[in-house]
C-alpha positions as CSV (number, residue, x, y, z in Angstrom):
1,X,35.2,-207.1,40.8
2,X,32.1,-206.7,43.0
3,X,30.1,-209.3,44.8
4,X,26.8,-208.3,46.3
5,X,23.1,-209.1,46.7
6,X,20.4,-208.0,44.2
7,X,18.9,-205.8,46.9
8,X,22.0,-203.7,46.8
9,X,22.3,-203.4,43.0
10,X,21.1,-199.8,43.0
11,X,24.4,-198.8,44.8
12,X,26.3,-199.4,41.6
13,X,24.3,-197.4,39.2
14,X,27.0,-194.7,38.8
15,X,29.8,-197.0,37.9
16,X,29.0,-196.9,34.2
17,X,26.6,-194.6,32.2
18,X,24.8,-197.7,30.9
19,X,24.3,-199.3,34.4
20,X,21.0,-197.6,35.0
21,X,19.5,-199.4,32.1
22,X,21.0,-202.7,33.0
23,X,20.0,-202.5,36.7
24,X,16.5,-201.3,35.7
25,X,16.2,-204.5,33.6
26,X,17.4,-206.6,36.6
27,X,14.9,-205.0,38.9
28,X,11.9,-204.9,36.6
29,X,12.2,-208.3,34.9
30,X,11.4,-211.7,36.3
31,X,14.8,-213.0,35.4
32,X,13.9,-216.6,36.4
33,X,11.2,-216.7,33.7
34,X,13.4,-215.5,30.8
35,X,14.1,-218.1,28.1
36,X,17.6,-219.2,27.5
37,X,19.5,-217.2,25.0
38,X,20.1,-213.5,24.3
39,X,17.7,-210.8,25.3
40,X,18.2,-207.3,23.8
41,X,18.1,-204.4,26.3
42,X,19.8,-201.7,24.2
43,X,21.1,-203.4,21.1
44,X,24.7,-204.6,21.4
45,X,25.4,-202.0,24.1
46,X,23.5,-203.7,26.8
47,X,22.0,-207.2,26.5
48,X,21.3,-210.2,28.7
49,X,22.3,-213.8,28.1
50,X,20.4,-216.5,30.0
51,X,21.9,-219.9,30.4
52,X,20.9,-223.1,32.2
53,X,23.4,-225.9,32.2
54,X,25.7,-228.3,34.0
55,X,28.4,-226.8,36.1
56,X,32.0,-227.4,35.2
57,X,35.1,-228.7,37.0
58,X,37.9,-226.3,37.9
59,X,40.5,-228.5,36.1
60,X,38.5,-228.3,32.9
61,X,38.3,-224.5,32.7
62,X,40.3,-221.5,31.8
63,X,40.2,-217.9,33.1
64,X,38.4,-215.6,30.7
65,X,38.6,-211.8,30.3
66,X,36.7,-209.3,28.2
67,X,38.1,-206.0,26.8
68,X,35.0,-204.3,25.6
69,X,32.2,-205.4,28.0
70,X,31.5,-205.5,31.7
71,X,29.7,-208.7,32.9
72,X,27.0,-208.5,35.5
73,X,26.5,-212.2,36.4
74,X,23.3,-213.0,38.4
75,X,22.9,-216.5,39.8
76,X,19.3,-217.6,39.8
77,X,19.5,-221.2,40.8
78,X,22.3,-223.4,42.0
79,X,25.4,-222.4,43.9
80,X,28.2,-221.3,41.7
81,X,31.9,-221.1,42.6
82,X,33.9,-218.5,40.7
83,X,37.6,-217.8,40.4
84,X,39.2,-214.4,40.0
85,X,42.6,-213.0,39.0
86,X,43.6,-209.5,37.9
87,X,44.0,-209.6,34.1
88,X,47.2,-207.6,34.5
89,X,48.8,-210.6,36.4
90,X,47.8,-213.2,33.8
91,X,50.9,-214.5,32.0
92,X,49.7,-217.5,30.1
93,X,47.4,-216.7,27.3
94,X,45.5,-219.6,25.8
95,X,45.3,-218.4,22.2
96,X,44.7,-215.0,20.8
97,X,42.1,-212.4,21.8
98,X,38.8,-213.0,19.9
99,X,37.5,-209.5,19.0
100,X,34.2,-210.8,17.7
101,X,33.4,-212.7,20.9
102,X,35.3,-210.2,23.1
103,X,37.0,-213.1,24.8
104,X,40.6,-213.8,25.9
105,X,41.4,-217.1,27.7
106,X,44.3,-217.6,30.1
107,X,45.8,-220.8,31.5
108,X,46.8,-219.0,34.8
109,X,45.2,-220.2,38.0
110,X,42.8,-217.9,39.9
111,X,44.2,-216.1,42.9
112,X,40.8,-216.0,44.7
113,X,37.8,-218.4,44.8
114,X,34.4,-217.3,46.1
115,X,30.9,-218.7,46.2
116,X,27.8,-217.0,44.6
117,X,24.4,-217.9,45.9
118,X,21.1,-217.4,44.2
119,X,20.0,-213.8,44.6
120,X,23.6,-212.6,44.4
121,X,25.5,-211.0,41.5
122,X,29.0,-210.4,40.5
123,X,30.3,-207.5,38.4
124,X,33.4,-208.3,36.4
125,X,35.2,-205.4,34.7
126,X,37.6,-205.7,31.8
127,X,40.5,-205.9,34.2
128,X,39.0,-208.9,35.9
129,X,39.9,-212.4,34.6
130,X,37.3,-214.8,35.9
131,X,36.4,-218.5,35.9
132,X,32.6,-218.9,36.2
133,X,30.2,-221.9,36.2
134,X,32.2,-224.1,38.6
135,X,29.7,-226.4,40.3
136,X,28.8,-230.1,40.6
137,X,25.2,-229.4,39.6
138,X,23.1,-227.3,37.1
139,X,23.4,-223.5,37.2
140,X,20.8,-221.1,36.0
141,X,22.1,-217.6,35.5
142,X,21.8,-214.3,33.6
143,X,24.8,-212.4,32.4
144,X,24.1,-208.8,31.5
145,X,26.8,-207.5,29.1
146,X,27.4,-203.8,29.3
147,X,29.8,-202.2,26.8
148,X,32.3,-199.9,28.4
């Protein structure tokens, strides 16, 4: 997991061979003006999902993990709290892995909580179980999905 500011995004370009395309999209697109929904960057290999909605309460959420995609989550408005736990330490699956959605939920509690401000981003790799969208107010964000 990585937490940083958008101004430092270029430092991570070499972490995945598709990151240059994802980071170029982040740099050259006015993310705040994108409509909600899915925006294709490179087919199903790299795409952005824009959401705007009410934050959730910790007690109403589960950890989630992905096996095939890396998430680059960019907070545009609102302050978001996120939880993290190594997927290898998750012991309480909440159902089966959904291959179509690339999603596995866990009932485990996060080991770490952190705050993400507008203009910051988080990179979650497949080994990172995470609990996003924790806030008492609306969150506007972009999640760029990058296939591994």
